[in-house]
Short mmCIF file of C-alpha atoms in Angstrom, two decimals:
data_model
loop_
_atom_site.label_atom_id
_atom_site.label_comp_id
_atom_site.label_asym_id
_atom_site.label_seq_id
_atom_site.Cartn_x
_atom_site.Cartn_y
_atom_site.Cartn_z
CA MET M 1 58.88 -9.70 -5.18
CA LYS M 2 58.62 -6.63 -7.38
CA ARG M 3 57.74 -8.85 -10.38
CA LEU M 4 55.01 -10.62 -8.47
CA VAL M 5 53.34 -7.31 -7.53
CA LEU M 6 53.57 -6.08 -11.12
CA ALA M 7 52.15 -9.33 -12.44
CA TRP M 8 49.30 -9.17 -9.96
CA ALA M 9 48.53 -5.50 -10.88
CA ALA M 10 48.54 -6.31 -14.61
CA THR M 11 46.18 -9.27 -14.07
CA ALA M 12 43.79 -7.15 -11.95
CA ALA M 13 43.77 -4.39 -14.60
CA ALA M 14 43.09 -6.85 -17.37
CA ALA M 15 40.25 -8.53 -15.45
CA THR M 16 38.69 -5.12 -14.64
CA GLY M 17 38.97 -4.07 -18.31
CA ALA M 18 37.34 -7.30 -19.42
CA ALA M 19 34.51 -6.86 -16.92
CA VAL M 20 33.81 -3.27 -18.10
CA ALA M 21 33.87 -4.46 -21.76
CA VAL M 22 31.39 -7.31 -21.04
CA LEU M 23 29.07 -4.92 -19.16
CA GLY M 24 29.21 -2.52 -22.03
CA LEU M 25 28.24 -5.25 -24.49
CA LEU M 26 25.37 -6.31 -22.30
CA GLY M 27 24.05 -2.77 -21.99
CA GLY M 28 24.74 -2.28 -18.32
CA THR M 29 27.03 -0.01 -16.35
CA LEU M 30 29.18 -0.45 -13.25
CA THR M 31 26.65 1.43 -11.11
CA GLY M 32 23.46 -0.27 -12.29
CA PRO M 33 20.79 0.60 -14.88
CA SER M 34 21.25 3.94 -16.60
CA GLY M 35 17.52 4.73 -16.67
CA HIS M 36 15.85 7.86 -15.44
CA VAL M 37 15.19 8.00 -11.67
CA LEU M 38 11.64 9.12 -10.86
CA SER M 39 11.00 11.98 -8.42
CA GLY M 40 8.46 11.63 -5.64
CA GLU M 41 5.88 13.59 -7.66
CA GLU M 42 6.38 11.33 -10.70
CA VAL M 43 5.93 8.24 -8.56
CA ARG M 44 2.71 9.58 -6.99
CA ALA M 45 1.36 10.60 -10.41
CA ALA M 46 2.15 7.12 -11.86
CA LEU M 47 0.47 5.37 -8.91
CA ALA M 48 -2.56 7.61 -9.06
CA SER M 49 -3.04 6.77 -12.71
CA ILE M 50 -3.32 3.04 -11.99
CA THR M 51 -5.31 3.14 -8.74
CA PRO M 52 -8.76 1.60 -9.33
CA ALA M 53 -11.91 3.26 -8.15
CA PRO M 54 -13.37 2.23 -4.78
CA GLU M 55 -15.40 -0.96 -5.02
CA THR M 56 -18.53 -1.88 -3.13
CA ARG M 57 -19.59 -5.55 -2.81
CA THR M 58 -22.64 -7.06 -1.14
CA THR M 59 -22.40 -10.50 0.44
CA THR M 60 -24.77 -12.65 2.47
CA VAL M 61 -23.17 -14.37 5.41
CA PRO M 62 -24.72 -16.91 7.73
CA ALA M 63 -25.67 -15.47 11.05
CA PRO M 64 -25.34 -17.14 14.43
CA ALA M 65 -28.33 -19.22 15.49
CA THR M 66 -29.51 -16.41 17.85
CA LEU M 67 -30.09 -14.06 14.92
CA SER M 68 -32.27 -14.30 11.84
CA PRO M 69 -31.37 -17.01 9.30
CA SER M 70 -29.07 -14.68 7.35
CA VAL M 71 -27.73 -11.17 7.66
CA THR M 72 -26.77 -9.05 4.69
CA ARG M 73 -23.27 -7.58 5.00
CA VAL M 74 -22.16 -4.90 2.58
CA ASP M 75 -18.37 -4.59 2.09
CA LYS M 76 -16.57 -1.58 0.63
CA LEU M 77 -12.91 -1.32 -0.49
CA VAL M 78 -11.48 2.18 0.08
CA GLN M 79 -8.11 2.95 -1.50
CA THR M 80 -6.19 6.09 -0.50
CA ALA M 81 -2.64 7.37 -0.93
CA GLY M 82 -1.99 6.19 2.66
CA GLY M 83 -3.37 2.67 2.28
CA THR M 84 -6.33 0.39 1.68
CA VAL M 85 -9.28 -0.33 4.01
CA ILE M 86 -12.08 -2.89 3.71
CA ALA M 87 -15.15 -2.04 5.78
CA SER M 88 -18.52 -3.66 6.21
CA CYS M 89 -21.90 -2.64 7.51
CA GLN M 90 -24.51 -4.67 9.31
CA GLY M 91 -27.37 -2.24 9.77
CA ASP M 92 -25.96 0.99 11.14
CA ARG M 93 -22.88 -0.65 12.67
CA VAL M 94 -19.59 -0.45 10.71
CA THR M 95 -16.62 -2.74 11.17
CA LEU M 96 -13.18 -2.42 9.60
CA ARG M 97 -12.46 -5.93 8.19
CA SER M 98 -8.90 -5.18 7.18
CA TRP M 99 -6.41 -2.30 6.57
CA SER M 100 -3.06 -2.18 4.92
CA PRO M 101 -0.73 0.81 4.67
CA ALA M 102 0.70 1.83 1.29
CA GLN M 103 4.49 1.62 0.77
CA GLY M 104 6.12 4.36 2.84
CA TYR M 105 3.20 4.63 5.30
CA SER M 106 2.45 2.92 8.62
CA VAL M 107 -0.71 2.53 10.71
CA ASP M 108 -0.80 5.11 13.49
CA GLY M 109 -4.19 4.31 15.06
CA VAL M 110 -7.25 2.11 14.46
CA GLU M 111 -10.77 2.20 15.77
CA ALA M 112 -12.01 -0.99 14.06
CA GLY M 113 -15.58 -1.07 15.48
CA PRO M 114 -18.20 -2.34 15.36
CA GLY M 115 -19.64 1.08 16.04
CA LEU M 116 -21.36 4.03 14.44
CA GLU M 117 -18.00 5.09 13.04
CA ALA M 118 -14.70 3.28 12.43
CA SER M 119 -11.40 4.80 11.40
CA VAL M 120 -7.76 4.11 10.57
CA GLU M 121 -4.94 6.63 10.38
CA PHE M 122 -2.00 6.12 7.96
CA GLU M 123 1.16 8.08 8.81
CA PRO M 124 3.93 8.70 6.24
CA GLY M 125 7.45 7.54 7.07
CA GLY M 126 8.94 10.64 5.49
CA GLU M 127 7.38 13.48 3.51
CA GLY M 128 3.68 13.40 2.77
CA ASP M 129 0.39 14.01 4.45
CA GLU M 130 -1.20 11.88 7.18
CA VAL M 131 -4.27 10.10 5.78
CA GLU M 132 -7.27 9.41 8.04
CA VAL M 133 -10.04 7.21 6.76
CA THR M 134 -13.34 7.40 8.68
CA ILE M 135 -16.23 5.22 7.64
CA ARG M 136 -19.84 5.08 8.79
CA CYS M 137 -22.94 3.29 7.52
CA GLN M 138 -25.66 5.01 5.54
CA ASP M 139 -28.67 3.00 4.43
CA GLY M 140 -26.74 -0.15 5.38
CA ARG M 141 -23.78 0.72 3.14
CA PRO M 142 -20.26 1.86 4.17
CA VAL M 143 -19.52 5.49 3.23
CA THR M 144 -16.45 7.54 3.88
CA ARG M 145 -16.80 10.77 5.84
CA GLY M 146 -17.88 13.48 3.42
CA GLY M 147 -18.95 10.85 0.84
#
């Protein structure tokens, strides 16, 4: 019985040694990649450097038969640290068409409109600031509060 345990231990040690040697040749480690782990600030800085500027797009959509032949709808994409919002204006009425929280955030409250103002609140799951996006229409175009 003692021989069987010793043979098993020797086989296990040889297999472990072979696995470590193969990982070393392939450039890996037992605990995963040996690269630098980014801090929260480094992640935010990297994401901020690739975030595109807000985009405004004008589209013409068919209107119901009770309205004029066509209504101009102006859409705007708003990107924040908390998430992304697409809003549109028809005259002075704003409607949030869609909203999506960024990774690590959730949606806390939505006033989608149509109305004179529409808003969505993104709440962080951990550290970070709550982000509220409020949009209204100015000259038939969506604008964020203060912008």
